[in-house]
Coordinates of C-alpha atoms and ligand atoms in Angstrom, one line a residue:
M1 CA 0.0 0.0 0.0
R2 CA 1.5 3.3 -1.1
K3 CA 1.7 5.8 1.8
T4 CA 3.2 9.1 0.8
L5 CA 2.8 12.2 2.9
F6 CA 2.5 14.9 0.2
M7 CA 1.1 15.1 -3.3
Q8 CA -1.2 12.2 -2.6
D9 CA -4.4 13.9 -1.4
G10 CA -5.0 17.6 -1.4
P11 CA -5.6 19.8 -4.4
A12 CA -6.8 18.3 -7.6
F13 CA -4.1 20.0 -9.6
K14 CA -0.6 19.9 -8.0
L15 CA 1.7 22.9 -8.3
G16 CA 5.4 23.1 -7.7
V17 CA 8.3 25.4 -8.3
F18 CA 11.0 24.1 -10.7
G19 CA 14.6 24.7 -11.7
Y20 CA 15.8 27.3 -9.2
L21 CA 19.0 25.7 -8.0
H22 CA 21.4 27.2 -10.5
D23 CA 21.9 30.7 -12.0
G24 CA 19.7 31.3 -15.0
G25 CA 17.1 28.9 -13.6
I26 CA 14.9 27.8 -16.6
T27 CA 16.1 30.6 -18.9
I28 CA 19.1 31.1 -21.2
T29 CA 19.2 34.9 -21.2
K30 CA 21.6 37.8 -20.5
V31 CA 19.3 40.3 -18.8
P32 CA 20.4 41.6 -15.4
E33 CA 17.0 40.5 -13.9
R34 CA 18.0 36.8 -14.4
W35 CA 18.0 34.5 -11.4
T36 CA 21.4 34.3 -9.7
A37 CA 20.5 31.4 -7.3
Q38 CA 21.9 33.0 -4.1
W39 CA 21.2 30.6 -1.3
D40 CA 19.2 33.1 0.8
D41 CA 17.0 33.8 -2.1
I42 CA 16.4 30.1 -2.6
V43 CA 15.4 29.8 1.1
A44 CA 13.0 32.8 0.7
L45 CA 11.5 31.2 -2.4
A46 CA 11.0 27.9 -0.6
R47 CA 9.3 29.6 2.3
N48 CA 7.1 31.7 0.0
A49 CA 6.0 28.5 -1.9
D50 CA 5.4 26.7 1.4
D51 CA 3.3 29.5 2.9
A52 CA 1.4 29.8 -0.4
G53 CA 0.4 26.1 -0.1
L54 CA 2.3 24.9 -3.2
D55 CA 2.9 21.2 -3.3
F56 CA 6.6 20.7 -4.1
L57 CA 10.0 22.1 -4.8
L58 CA 12.0 20.5 -7.6
P59 CA 15.5 21.4 -8.9
Y60 CA 17.4 20.4 -12.0
A61 CA 20.6 18.5 -11.2
R62 CA 23.6 20.3 -12.8
W63 CA 27.2 19.9 -11.8
K64 CA 28.9 22.6 -13.7
G65 CA 28.4 25.5 -16.1
M66 CA 27.7 25.5 -19.8
P67 CA 29.0 27.8 -22.5
G68 CA 27.3 31.1 -23.0
E69 CA 27.9 34.7 -23.9
I70 CA 27.8 35.2 -20.2
P71 CA 28.5 32.6 -17.5
Q72 CA 25.4 30.2 -17.5
R73 CA 24.8 27.6 -14.9
T74 CA 28.2 28.1 -13.3
H75 CA 26.7 28.7 -9.9
S76 CA 24.7 25.7 -8.7
F77 CA 24.1 23.7 -5.6
E78 CA 23.7 19.9 -5.0
T79 CA 20.2 18.7 -4.9
L80 CA 20.2 16.1 -2.1
A81 CA 22.0 18.5 0.3
H82 CA 19.5 21.2 -0.9
A83 CA 16.5 19.1 0.0
A84 CA 17.9 18.4 3.5
A85 CA 18.5 22.0 4.1
L86 CA 15.2 23.2 2.7
S87 CA 13.3 20.7 4.8
G88 CA 14.5 22.6 7.9
H89 CA 13.2 25.9 6.5
T90 CA 9.7 24.7 5.5
R91 CA 6.7 23.1 7.1
R92 CA 4.5 21.2 4.7
I93 CA 5.8 21.4 1.1
G94 CA 7.5 18.4 -0.6
V95 CA 11.2 18.7 -1.2
F96 CA 12.6 16.7 -4.2
A97 CA 16.2 15.8 -5.0
T98 CA 17.1 15.2 -8.6
V99 CA 19.6 12.3 -8.7
H100 CA 21.9 11.1 -11.5
T101 CA 21.9 7.3 -11.4
P102 CA 25.4 6.9 -13.0
I103 CA 27.0 9.3 -10.4
V104 CA 25.3 8.6 -7.0
H105 CA 25.4 5.0 -5.7
P106 CA 21.8 3.8 -4.9
G107 CA 22.9 2.9 -1.3
V108 CA 24.1 6.5 -0.7
A109 CA 21.0 7.9 -2.3
A110 CA 18.8 5.6 -0.2
K111 CA 20.4 6.6 3.1
M112 CA 20.3 10.3 2.2
I113 CA 16.6 10.3 1.0
T114 CA 15.7 8.3 4.2
T115 CA 17.5 11.0 6.3
I116 CA 15.7 13.8 4.5
D117 CA 12.4 12.0 4.8
H118 CA 12.8 11.8 8.6
A119 CA 14.1 15.3 8.9
S120 CA 11.2 16.7 6.9
H121 CA 8.6 14.4 8.6
G122 CA 7.8 12.6 5.4
R123 CA 8.2 15.3 2.7
A124 CA 11.1 13.9 0.7
G125 CA 10.9 13.0 -3.0
I126 CA 13.3 11.8 -5.6
N127 CA 13.5 12.7 -9.3
I128 CA 15.5 10.0 -11.0
V129 CA 17.5 11.0 -14.0
C130 CA 19.6 8.4 -15.9
G131 CA 21.8 10.8 -17.8
W132 CA 21.9 13.1 -20.7
N133 CA 24.7 15.6 -20.7
Q134 CA 28.1 14.0 -21.2
D135 CA 29.9 17.3 -20.2
D136 CA 28.6 16.9 -16.7
F137 CA 29.7 13.3 -16.5
D138 CA 33.2 14.1 -17.8
M139 CA 34.1 15.8 -14.5
F140 CA 33.5 12.4 -12.8
G141 CA 35.4 10.5 -15.4
I142 CA 32.2 8.6 -16.3
E143 CA 31.5 7.6 -19.9
Q144 CA 27.7 7.3 -20.3
L145 CA 26.4 3.9 -21.4
P146 CA 24.6 3.6 -24.8
H147 CA 21.3 5.3 -24.6
D148 CA 18.8 2.5 -23.8
E149 CA 21.3 0.7 -21.5
R150 CA 21.3 3.8 -19.2
Y151 CA 17.7 2.7 -18.3
E152 CA 18.7 -0.9 -17.7
H153 CA 21.4 0.4 -15.3
G154 CA 18.7 2.7 -13.9
R155 CA 16.4 -0.2 -13.4
E156 CA 19.0 -2.0 -11.2
W157 CA 19.7 1.2 -9.5
F158 CA 16.1 1.7 -8.7
D159 CA 15.7 -1.9 -7.4
I160 CA 18.5 -1.5 -4.9
W161 CA 17.5 2.1 -4.0
S162 CA 13.8 1.2 -3.3
R163 CA 14.7 -1.9 -1.3
L164 CA 17.1 0.0 0.8
T165 CA 14.8 3.0 1.3
S166 CA 12.2 0.6 2.6
G167 CA 14.7 -0.3 5.3
A168 CA 15.6 -3.8 4.2
A169 CA 15.4 -5.1 7.8
K170 CA 16.5 -8.4 6.4
P171 CA 19.8 -7.8 4.6
F172 CA 20.0 -8.8 1.0
D173 CA 22.6 -9.6 -1.6
Y174 CA 22.3 -8.3 -5.1
R175 CA 23.9 -9.7 -8.2
G176 CA 23.1 -7.6 -11.3
K177 CA 24.7 -6.8 -14.6
Y178 CA 25.9 -3.4 -13.4
F179 CA 25.8 -3.7 -9.7
R180 CA 27.4 -7.1 -9.5
N181 CA 28.4 -7.7 -6.0
I182 CA 26.3 -6.1 -3.3
E183 CA 26.5 -8.0 -0.1
K184 CA 24.3 -8.0 3.0
A185 CA 22.7 -4.6 2.2
S186 CA 20.4 -3.1 4.8
A187 CA 19.5 0.5 5.6
M188 CA 17.3 0.8 8.7
P189 CA 15.2 2.6 9.7
G190 CA 13.8 3.1 6.2
S191 CA 11.8 6.1 5.1
L192 CA 8.6 7.3 6.8
Q193 CA 6.7 7.3 3.5
R194 CA 6.0 3.7 2.6
P195 CA 7.3 1.7 0.9
W196 CA 9.5 4.6 -0.2
P197 CA 9.1 8.3 -0.9
L198 CA 7.5 9.8 -4.0
V199 CA 9.4 9.1 -7.2
I200 CA 9.4 11.3 -10.3
S201 CA 11.3 10.8 -13.5
A202 CA 11.6 12.6 -16.8
A203 CA 12.2 10.9 -20.2
Y204 CA 11.0 10.9 -23.8
S205 CA 12.4 7.8 -25.5
P206 CA 10.5 4.5 -25.4
A207 CA 13.2 3.1 -23.1
G208 CA 13.0 6.2 -20.8
R209 CA 9.2 6.2 -20.7
K210 CA 9.2 2.4 -19.9
F211 CA 11.6 3.1 -17.1
A212 CA 9.3 5.8 -15.8
I213 CA 6.2 3.7 -16.0
D214 CA 7.9 0.8 -14.2
T215 CA 9.3 2.9 -11.4
S216 CA 7.7 6.3 -10.9
D217 CA 4.6 7.9 -9.4
Y218 CA 4.9 10.9 -11.6
L219 CA 6.3 11.7 -15.0
L220 CA 7.8 15.2 -15.6
T221 CA 7.1 16.1 -19.2
V222 CA 7.1 18.9 -21.7
A223 CA 4.4 19.3 -24.4
E224 CA 4.7 21.3 -27.6
D225 CA 1.1 22.5 -27.3
L226 CA -2.2 21.4 -25.7
E227 CA -3.1 19.0 -28.5
A228 CA 0.3 17.3 -28.6
G229 CA 0.1 17.1 -24.8
Q230 CA -3.3 15.3 -25.0
R231 CA -1.9 12.8 -27.5
E232 CA 1.0 12.1 -25.3
L233 CA -1.3 11.6 -22.3
S234 CA -3.4 9.0 -24.0
A235 CA -0.2 7.1 -25.1
L236 CA 1.0 7.2 -21.5
A237 CA -2.3 5.9 -20.2
S238 CA -2.2 2.9 -22.6
Q239 CA 1.5 2.2 -21.9
S240 CA 0.7 2.3 -18.2
Q241 CA -2.1 -0.1 -18.7
S242 CA -0.1 -2.5 -20.8
A243 CA 2.6 -2.4 -18.1
G244 CA 0.0 -3.6 -15.6
R245 CA -0.1 -0.4 -13.5
T246 CA -3.3 -0.2 -11.4
E247 CA -3.3 3.6 -12.1
P248 CA -1.5 5.4 -14.9
I249 CA 1.6 7.3 -14.2
K250 CA 0.7 10.9 -13.3
P251 CA 1.9 13.5 -15.7
I252 CA 3.3 16.8 -14.5
I253 CA 3.9 19.4 -17.1
V254 CA 6.8 21.8 -16.8
C255 CA 5.9 25.4 -17.6
Y256 CA 7.5 28.8 -17.5
V257 CA 5.5 31.8 -16.5
V258 CA 5.6 35.4 -17.6
C259 CA 2.8 37.2 -15.8
R260 CA 2.0 40.9 -16.2
E261 CA -1.0 43.1 -15.8
T262 CA -1.7 43.2 -19.6
R263 CA -1.0 40.6 -22.3
A264 CA 1.0 43.1 -24.3
E265 CA 3.3 43.8 -21.3
A266 CA 3.8 40.1 -20.7
E267 CA 4.6 39.5 -24.4
A268 CA 6.9 42.5 -24.6
F269 CA 8.8 41.3 -21.5
H270 CA 9.2 37.9 -23.0
R271 CA 10.5 39.4 -26.2
Y272 CA 13.0 41.5 -24.1
Y273 CA 14.6 38.6 -22.2
A274 CA 14.0 35.6 -24.5
E275 CA 14.6 37.2 -28.0
E276 CA 16.4 40.6 -27.8
N277 CA 18.6 39.4 -24.9
A278 CA 18.7 35.6 -25.5
D279 CA 22.1 34.1 -24.9
H280 CA 22.6 32.6 -28.3
V281 CA 25.8 30.8 -27.5
G282 CA 23.9 29.1 -24.7
V283 CA 20.9 28.3 -26.8
D284 CA 23.2 26.8 -29.5
Y285 CA 24.9 24.7 -26.9
W286 CA 21.6 23.5 -25.6
I287 CA 20.4 22.6 -29.1
A288 CA 23.6 20.8 -30.0
G289 CA 23.5 18.9 -26.7
R290 CA 20.5 16.9 -27.9
Q291 CA 21.9 13.5 -27.9
T292 CA 19.0 11.3 -28.9
K293 CA 16.3 12.2 -31.4
A294 CA 13.7 11.3 -28.9
M295 CA 14.8 13.6 -26.1
L296 CA 12.2 16.2 -26.8
P297 CA 9.6 16.7 -29.5
E298 CA 11.7 17.6 -32.6
A299 CA 9.8 20.8 -33.3
L300 CA 10.8 22.3 -29.9
Y301 CA 14.4 22.6 -31.0
R302 CA 13.4 25.1 -33.7
L303 CA 11.8 27.5 -31.1
R304 CA 14.8 29.5 -30.0
S305 CA 12.7 32.0 -28.0
R306 CA 11.1 29.1 -26.1
I307 CA 14.5 27.6 -25.4
A308 CA 15.9 31.0 -24.1
G309 CA 12.6 31.8 -22.4
G310 CA 12.1 28.6 -20.5
N311 CA 14.3 25.6 -21.7
T312 CA 11.5 24.6 -24.2
N313 CA 9.0 24.1 -21.3
F314 CA 5.3 25.1 -21.8
P315 CA 5.0 28.9 -22.0
L316 CA 2.4 30.6 -19.9
I317 CA 2.6 34.2 -20.9
G318 CA -0.1 36.8 -20.3
T319 CA -2.3 38.3 -17.6
P320 CA -3.0 36.4 -14.3
G321 CA -6.4 35.5 -15.9
D322 CA -4.7 34.1 -19.1
I323 CA -2.3 32.1 -17.0
A324 CA -5.0 30.6 -14.8
E325 CA -7.0 29.8 -17.9
Q326 CA -4.1 27.9 -19.5
L327 CA -3.5 26.0 -16.3
I328 CA -7.2 25.0 -16.1
A329 CA -7.0 23.9 -19.8
L330 CA -3.9 21.7 -18.9
H331 CA -5.8 20.2 -16.0
R332 CA -8.8 19.5 -18.3
A333 CA -6.4 17.9 -20.8
G334 CA -5.4 15.4 -18.1
F335 CA -2.3 16.8 -16.5
T336 CA -2.1 16.0 -12.8
G337 CA -0.1 19.2 -12.1
A338 CA 2.4 21.7 -13.2
A339 CA 6.0 22.5 -12.2
V340 CA 6.5 26.2 -12.9
G341 CA 9.7 28.3 -13.3
F342 CA 10.2 32.0 -13.7
L343 CA 12.9 34.4 -15.0
N344 CA 13.4 35.6 -11.4
Y345 CA 11.7 33.6 -8.6
S346 CA 12.0 36.4 -6.0
T347 CA 10.1 38.9 -8.1
D348 CA 7.8 36.6 -10.1
L349 CA 6.6 34.0 -7.6
P350 CA 4.7 36.4 -5.4
P351 CA 2.4 37.8 -8.2
F352 CA 1.7 34.2 -9.3
V353 CA 0.7 33.3 -5.8
E354 CA -1.4 36.5 -5.2
K355 CA -3.1 36.7 -8.6
V356 CA -3.1 33.4 -10.4
M357 CA -3.6 30.9 -7.5
P358 CA -6.9 32.4 -6.3
A359 CA -8.4 31.8 -9.8
L360 CA -7.3 28.2 -9.6
V361 CA -9.0 27.9 -6.2
K362 CA -12.2 29.4 -7.6
A363 CA -12.1 26.9 -10.5
G364 CA -11.8 24.0 -8.0
L365 CA -8.3 23.0 -9.0
R366 CA -6.8 24.0 -5.6
Ligands
FMN401 C1 11.5 18.6 -17.3 C2 12.7 17.8 -17.4 C3 13.7 17.9 -16.4 C4 14.9 17.2 -16.5 N1 15.8 17.4 -15.5 C5 17.0 16.8 -15.7 C6 18.1 17.1 -14.7 O1 17.9 17.8 -13.8 N2 19.3 16.5 -14.9 C7 19.5 15.7 -16.0 O2 20.6 15.2 -16.2 N3 18.5 15.4 -16.9 C8 17.3 16.0 -16.8 N4 16.4 15.7 -17.7 C9 16.7 14.9 -18.8 C10 16.0 13.5 -18.7 O3 16.3 12.8 -17.5 C11 16.3 12.7 -19.9 O4 17.7 12.4 -19.9 C12 16.0 13.4 -21.2 O5 14.6 13.9 -21.2 C13 16.1 12.4 -22.4 O6 15.1 11.5 -22.3 P1 15.4 10.1 -23.0 O7 16.6 9.5 -22.3 O8 14.2 9.2 -22.8 O9 15.7 10.3 -24.5 C14 15.1 16.4 -17.6 C15 14.2 16.3 -18.6 C16 13.0 17.0 -18.5 C17 12.0 16.8 -19.6

């Protein structure tokens, strides 16, 4: 029986904040207003989101910077340590860590997530990522496996992690293809959430989606538009069913928000930071970094302003009313929730909370 302590009941449409743990956040822009990811600002953002009743905090995992006209992603923090720290600054919001399976041993991740789950009284979550950006891996001297094999390795990783996070009161040995010689593994006391904390993953390829459906409660995804999103959701529902899941994997759409009093102002501001001041070296690097055809819908790689504006995520640009309306449409389309990012979380989260969230409450989503 699944017993998780956040995102299980509560609002019909879940909302979380995404991508704030490195400079630039979800944007690739040069404007001075961009997010600089100072630790105290991250704590303030976490507290704001917690007080506002949002459901979760979810970072990208990045280890080092990427090329750009200005330094991009060079200032970043580690996600497991971040979740531990933020659990002490918040009261009820879920705190996710994004973990790279080739880099962090499942035994270490199990013990750390268990610790965070106890420290937060049951609010820990894990976003499992099996690898994408070889540049990040180079600094660990790790050569990524061929694409689909990353998910076979991830599957063994998940088997060990989930058994250990459940406590494994009776020690077990594990003999896999990648984890060959694990002896007498145990990790009491195990997490408070049972049998283990909430699991998210993000993937597009058939191998990646299969991994998500076999292991995760939620799938983090990006849709080109509402119609494409709907097609994706029906495919996910039938894949979940063929995999024998009792309920389909729950899709969370990643969005970026530009909210202003008028639509014209919001569009002008988006043009300013995502077109006129896009970091084109960064955008080119991002496009070139696509390592498998399936990573994102092909069409998204042609939308430079959407890459600079929000890492290709779903754009919510307009008045508070426009943004609420689009979130309601995403809910109607079948998305379980949205993970939202902003150009600057300190200045842009408060208006979202004050002006968009009440409309979601009114519409019965929250
Ligand atoms: C919204 C979203 C967030 C992601 N976050 C991370 C991340 O923080 N770190 C990372 O290495 N990969 C991240 N990924 C990449 C995925 O884990 C995966 O490698 C990528 O989507 C390619 O999918 P595929 O392997 O199925 O082709 C993210 C993907 C998406 C869609």
